[in-house]
Amino acid sequence: MTEISYLVATDVGGTCTDTIIVSSSGDIHIGKALSTPPDFATGVLNSIGSAVEVMGLPLQQVLENTTLFMHGSTVADNTLLTRDGAPTGLIATQGFEDTLFVTRGAYGRWSGLTEDGIKNPVTTSRAEPLIASDAIAGVRERVDCDGDIVEPIDLASAEQAVRFLVEDKKVEAIAVSFLWSFFNPEHERAVRDVIKRVSPETYVTISSDIAPVPGEYERTSTTVINAYAGRIARDYLNDLEAQLRRNGYRGQTMVMQGYGGLLPVNEAAERSVGMIECGPAAGVIGAKFLGDMMGDADIIAADMGGTTFKVGVIQKGEIEFAREPLVDRYHYVAPKIDVVSIGAGGGSIIQLDPKTQLPTVGPRSAGSRPGPVCYGLGGTEPTLTDVMLLIGYMDPGHFLRGSMSLDADGARRAFQDRIAGPLGVSVEEAAIGIYRVASAQITDLIRKITVERGLDPREFVLHSFGGSCGMLASAFGSELQVRRIVIPYTASVNCAFGLVTADVRHEYSTTTTLPAEASADEVNAIFAPLAEQAREQLLSEGFPEDRIALNWSVDLRYRRQVHEVTTPIRAATPLDQAGLDTLISDFEALYERKFGKGSAYREAGVEMTMFRLTASGKIERPKLPKVAEGATDAGAAKIGRRPVFSERHGALVEADIYDFTRLEPGNRLAGPAVIHTPITTIAVQAGQTARMDGYRNIVLELEG
């Protein structure tokens, strides 16, 4: 008998670490454990262990038969958000040492702020730089905008700068960003060699490797972010690899990137900036995979875990990419799926605003430790998870398969003392109000990325995933009037599910300016070396030719404009003249979609400024079994009744409680109701109907 093999994927979140194991026979096994900062690798093994326990097999046996381990982690995000990166220095072209502080003029004072934060410009300020002003050194050198060396680099000056940063400023990482280095990286590479000779243990990032693109500030910021978080990310991935090896894994480890692809661990360890928001990106990839199976091309992908609520949009089967990625107000230039977020998650702390005495949700989070009050791990501040318990959605006996009991009395006392008492209302009234505040915040965020961009939520299907989203989706989905709501079978671990549906992807680019009137041969000549490099890379990673895909795209703009629009090449490659004409037409269509009908103006002249190639190594997709839907009666899955909050009634009402594991495909149930799954909870509002489909997803049909 053929031995079963496995794909294992684990995603580390702020509160929980999620695992999905897909066997070669098509079975899916799900695991979840609390994250274990700062030693996140331990939480990864605990999460895998929880999935393996359900399988009834030893961890060693499963890992020994695992062909590929895929991983997503918040380690880079956390390093930046907590300012816990390595002491970092910057080497810049002499005379341009203040690029990080100048930012992009006044834009740097308000970029990344909320609307409330922008309202009073007097109170705004630039984000505190990751590098101190006295840890920046200038070096004499100059390359011009054609890549020609105007002034050769002064290597003695470079060595002096390195010694100053390492010996006097005690930095552990150095970023190097010179003017126009993306056209000619010779000087940056020379400085890297000096650093390796003078201080081999110092972590180095050069801009021509990590961000070979125009834009002095954004390129420098990206390089600094990568240097600042790089050592922590590298050490974490090395530790994780070692722990996996000790437990029997012998395959390759792939790490998720923010653009939705996977990279081998050794490459990802040197590109920490690519790991930013990789978990939410995996969630969107997973939503697209499921949408393709279900025939849904227009999807709002909503993810709510322990720390944040995140949302992305899939339109006509295409994933949107961010135009100007930000992480905690820091700009960076790296391809990233467009996911926006707010600090509203299960662990978000509820408190009263000291000025208005109105309750607020987040952005501070209790994380996994001490966590919500009801976890009983030392948390004293009430959170949104405590709210869900108080309004009846969570059951102390059903949390994480009953492996962790919840302290309902402790949550009630904390809520009474800190929220309900000061407001002069009952605990239930206060909890219901908080639930509505969180739902309204989420609804407003989704409207910003749909209605304010000319999209109608009523034409979209809402995919709800993350450990907390299923308890709120029925409320905000109804407010948005989406077509229907899908809570996937893998909802609570959907980012991990996205990992096993992603491909290995490498991004290549080169910067040069060509007019739209250039010939197809000129464009092909630019792409040819990129394609050769990409194909060699994927072949070396074990992908055969028939599992390699190369996708070309070009950044275009109208002459004298600053911002470009990345436009995929849909024609066959290498291009002919017809394919090039199609590219220009596609650019103008995308331009009008972004900036409004009639905004395209070909008479201004069109320029191509950057040439991008995405090389994908196709990983075998999991084959999810679909069973025929049977009887509609869900009575066999009913396990009781209890008071839960109903939006229609504005109060707690008696509702049916269902056990997800007893539901069968085809079963239907009417709200108000609650469905307990082994790893999350789904609330069904009055007037809504829930159905289990052939993939064991829960589909909510909304009234009207």
mmCIF file with all atom_site columns, C-alpha atoms in Angstrom, residues 8-20 33 35-36 40-45 47-48 68-78 233 236-237 240 244 252-265 268 271-272 274-283 285 303 310 493-502:
data_model
loop_
_atom_site.group_PDB
_atom_site.id
_atom_site.type_symbol
_atom_site.label_atom_id
_atom_site.label_alt_id
_atom_site.label_comp_id
_atom_site.label_asym_id
_atom_site.label_entity_id
_atom_site.label_seq_id
_atom_site.pdbx_PDB_ins_code
_atom_site.Cartn_x
_atom_site.Cartn_y
_atom_site.Cartn_z
_atom_site.occupancy
_atom_site.B_iso_or_equiv
_atom_site.pdbx_formal_charge
_atom_site.auth_seq_id
_atom_site.auth_comp_id
_atom_site.auth_asym_id
_atom_site.auth_atom_id
_atom_site.pdbx_PDB_model_num
ATOM 1  C CA . VAL A 1 8   ? 1.770   21.073 6.226  1.00 0.00 ? 8   VAL A CA 1
ATOM 2  C CA . ALA A 1 9   ? 1.138   24.813 6.474  1.00 0.00 ? 9   ALA A CA 1
ATOM 3  C CA . THR A 1 10  ? 1.328   26.952 9.602  1.00 0.00 ? 10  THR A CA 1
ATOM 4  C CA . ASP A 1 11  ? 0.464   30.627 10.025 1.00 0.00 ? 11  ASP A CA 1
ATOM 5  C CA . VAL A 1 12  ? 1.542   32.547 13.123 1.00 0.00 ? 12  VAL A CA 1
ATOM 6  C CA . GLY A 1 13  ? -0.871  35.226 14.300 1.00 0.00 ? 13  GLY A CA 1
ATOM 7  C CA . GLY A 1 14  ? -0.811  37.676 17.165 1.00 0.00 ? 14  GLY A CA 1
ATOM 8  C CA . THR A 1 15  ? -2.973  35.437 19.379 1.00 0.00 ? 15  THR A CA 1
ATOM 9  C CA . CYS A 1 16  ? -3.101  31.977 17.809 1.00 0.00 ? 16  CYS A CA 1
ATOM 10 C CA . THR A 1 17  ? -0.903  29.876 15.543 1.00 0.00 ? 17  THR A CA 1
ATOM 11 C CA . ASP A 1 18  ? -2.913  27.932 12.958 1.00 0.00 ? 18  ASP A CA 1
ATOM 12 C CA . THR A 1 19  ? -2.063  24.742 11.101 1.00 0.00 ? 19  THR A CA 1
ATOM 13 C CA . ILE A 1 20  ? -3.616  22.841 8.232  1.00 0.00 ? 20  ILE A CA 1
ATOM 14 C CA . ALA A 1 33  ? -2.574  26.699 19.556 1.00 0.00 ? 33  ALA A CA 1
ATOM 15 C CA . SER A 1 35  ? 1.188   31.821 19.887 1.00 0.00 ? 35  SER A CA 1
ATOM 16 C CA . THR A 1 36  ? 4.261   31.846 22.108 1.00 0.00 ? 36  THR A CA 1
ATOM 17 C CA . PHE A 1 40  ? 7.169   31.699 18.144 1.00 0.00 ? 40  PHE A CA 1
ATOM 18 C CA . ALA A 1 41  ? 8.741   28.451 16.881 1.00 0.00 ? 41  ALA A CA 1
ATOM 19 C CA . THR A 1 42  ? 7.451   26.638 19.973 1.00 0.00 ? 42  THR A CA 1
ATOM 20 C CA . GLY A 1 43  ? 3.907   27.759 19.145 1.00 0.00 ? 43  GLY A CA 1
ATOM 21 C CA . VAL A 1 44  ? 4.374   26.437 15.600 1.00 0.00 ? 44  VAL A CA 1
ATOM 22 C CA . LEU A 1 45  ? 5.255   22.965 16.887 1.00 0.00 ? 45  LEU A CA 1
ATOM 23 C CA . SER A 1 47  ? -0.041  23.991 16.592 1.00 0.00 ? 47  SER A CA 1
ATOM 24 C CA . ILE A 1 48  ? 1.179   21.187 14.337 1.00 0.00 ? 48  ILE A CA 1
ATOM 25 C CA . LEU A 1 68  ? 6.547   20.404 1.901  1.00 0.00 ? 68  LEU A CA 1
ATOM 26 C CA . PHE A 1 69  ? 6.212   22.743 4.881  1.00 0.00 ? 69  PHE A CA 1
ATOM 27 C CA . MET A 1 70  ? 4.772   26.203 4.189  1.00 0.00 ? 70  MET A CA 1
ATOM 28 C CA . HIS A 1 71  ? 4.904   29.016 6.678  1.00 0.00 ? 71  HIS A CA 1
ATOM 29 C CA . GLY A 1 72  ? 3.556   32.494 7.256  1.00 0.00 ? 72  GLY A CA 1
ATOM 30 C CA . SER A 1 73  ? 4.626   34.615 10.188 1.00 0.00 ? 73  SER A CA 1
ATOM 31 C CA . THR A 1 74  ? 4.097   38.040 11.728 1.00 0.00 ? 74  THR A CA 1
ATOM 32 C CA . VAL A 1 75  ? 7.711   38.163 12.914 1.00 0.00 ? 75  VAL A CA 1
ATOM 33 C CA . ALA A 1 76  ? 8.639   41.058 10.585 1.00 0.00 ? 76  ALA A CA 1
ATOM 34 C CA . ASP A 1 77  ? 5.429   42.991 11.356 1.00 0.00 ? 77  ASP A CA 1
ATOM 35 C CA . ASN A 1 78  ? 5.864   42.491 15.105 1.00 0.00 ? 78  ASN A CA 1
ATOM 36 C CA . ALA A 1 233 ? 13.540  37.266 10.902 1.00 0.00 ? 233 ALA A CA 1
ATOM 37 C CA . TYR A 1 236 ? 13.626  33.058 13.821 1.00 0.00 ? 236 TYR A CA 1
ATOM 38 C CA . LEU A 1 237 ? 13.476  31.111 10.546 1.00 0.00 ? 237 LEU A CA 1
ATOM 39 C CA . LEU A 1 240 ? 12.174  27.095 13.242 1.00 0.00 ? 240 LEU A CA 1
ATOM 40 C CA . LEU A 1 244 ? 11.407  20.977 12.465 1.00 0.00 ? 244 LEU A CA 1
ATOM 41 C CA . GLN A 1 252 ? 12.056  22.152 1.977  1.00 0.00 ? 252 GLN A CA 1
ATOM 42 C CA . THR A 1 253 ? 10.535  25.025 3.949  1.00 0.00 ? 253 THR A CA 1
ATOM 43 C CA . MET A 1 254 ? 8.710   27.716 1.997  1.00 0.00 ? 254 MET A CA 1
ATOM 44 C CA . VAL A 1 255 ? 7.860   31.124 3.458  1.00 0.00 ? 255 VAL A CA 1
ATOM 45 C CA . MET A 1 256 ? 4.862   33.233 2.426  1.00 0.00 ? 256 MET A CA 1
ATOM 46 C CA . GLN A 1 257 ? 5.406   36.707 0.980  1.00 0.00 ? 257 GLN A CA 1
ATOM 47 C CA . GLY A 1 258 ? 3.110   39.717 1.047  1.00 0.00 ? 258 GLY A CA 1
ATOM 48 C CA . TYR A 1 259 ? 2.557   39.454 -2.719 1.00 0.00 ? 259 TYR A CA 1
ATOM 49 C CA . GLY A 1 260 ? 0.930   36.053 -2.330 1.00 0.00 ? 260 GLY A CA 1
ATOM 50 C CA . GLY A 1 261 ? 3.768   33.732 -3.337 1.00 0.00 ? 261 GLY A CA 1
ATOM 51 C CA . LEU A 1 262 ? 6.185   31.442 -1.497 1.00 0.00 ? 262 LEU A CA 1
ATOM 52 C CA . LEU A 1 263 ? 9.976   31.726 -1.287 1.00 0.00 ? 263 LEU A CA 1
ATOM 53 C CA . PRO A 1 264 ? 12.532  29.138 -0.136 1.00 0.00 ? 264 PRO A CA 1
ATOM 54 C CA . VAL A 1 265 ? 13.445  29.797 3.495  1.00 0.00 ? 265 VAL A CA 1
ATOM 55 C CA . ALA A 1 268 ? 13.076  34.667 2.594  1.00 0.00 ? 268 ALA A CA 1
ATOM 56 C CA . ARG A 1 271 ? 14.083  39.526 2.494  1.00 0.00 ? 271 ARG A CA 1
ATOM 57 C CA . SER A 1 272 ? 12.206  40.204 5.717  1.00 0.00 ? 272 SER A CA 1
ATOM 58 C CA . GLY A 1 274 ? 8.601   40.574 1.872  1.00 0.00 ? 274 GLY A CA 1
ATOM 59 C CA . MET A 1 275 ? 7.115   38.845 4.935  1.00 0.00 ? 275 MET A CA 1
ATOM 60 C CA . ILE A 1 276 ? 5.152   41.940 5.977  1.00 0.00 ? 276 ILE A CA 1
ATOM 61 C CA . GLU A 1 277 ? 1.419   41.102 6.077  1.00 0.00 ? 277 GLU A CA 1
ATOM 62 C CA . CYS A 1 278 ? 2.086   37.710 4.519  1.00 0.00 ? 278 CYS A CA 1
ATOM 63 C CA . GLY A 1 279 ? -0.640  36.094 6.636  1.00 0.00 ? 279 GLY A CA 1
ATOM 64 C CA . PRO A 1 280 ? -3.457  38.316 5.311  1.00 0.00 ? 280 PRO A CA 1
ATOM 65 C CA . ALA A 1 281 ? -2.056  37.836 1.796  1.00 0.00 ? 281 ALA A CA 1
ATOM 66 C CA . ALA A 1 282 ? -2.330  34.068 2.235  1.00 0.00 ? 282 ALA A CA 1
ATOM 67 C CA . GLY A 1 283 ? -5.913  34.534 3.383  1.00 0.00 ? 283 GLY A CA 1
ATOM 68 C CA . ILE A 1 285 ? -5.076  33.630 -1.878 1.00 0.00 ? 285 ILE A CA 1
ATOM 69 C CA . ASP A 1 303 ? -10.147 38.143 8.197  1.00 0.00 ? 303 ASP A CA 1
ATOM 70 C CA . LYS A 1 310 ? -8.180  42.788 7.698  1.00 0.00 ? 310 LYS A CA 1
ATOM 71 C CA . VAL A 1 493 ? -7.130  28.665 9.805  1.00 0.00 ? 493 VAL A CA 1
ATOM 72 C CA . ASN A 1 494 ? -7.834  30.157 6.380  1.00 0.00 ? 494 ASN A CA 1
ATOM 73 C CA . CYS A 1 495 ? -4.481  31.949 6.171  1.00 0.00 ? 495 CYS A CA 1
ATOM 74 C CA . ALA A 1 496 ? -2.819  28.566 6.677  1.00 0.00 ? 496 ALA A CA 1
ATOM 75 C CA . PHE A 1 497 ? -5.161  27.134 4.022  1.00 0.00 ? 497 PHE A CA 1
ATOM 76 C CA . GLY A 1 498 ? -4.042  29.910 1.676  1.00 0.00 ? 498 GLY A CA 1
ATOM 77 C CA . LEU A 1 499 ? -0.461  28.738 2.100  1.00 0.00 ? 499 LEU A CA 1
ATOM 78 C CA . VAL A 1 500 ? -1.210  25.305 0.631  1.00 0.00 ? 500 VAL A CA 1
ATOM 79 C CA . THR A 1 501 ? -2.979  26.921 -2.344 1.00 0.00 ? 501 THR A CA 1
ATOM 80 C CA . ALA A 1 502 ? -0.095  29.316 -3.161 1.00 0.00 ? 502 ALA A CA 1
#
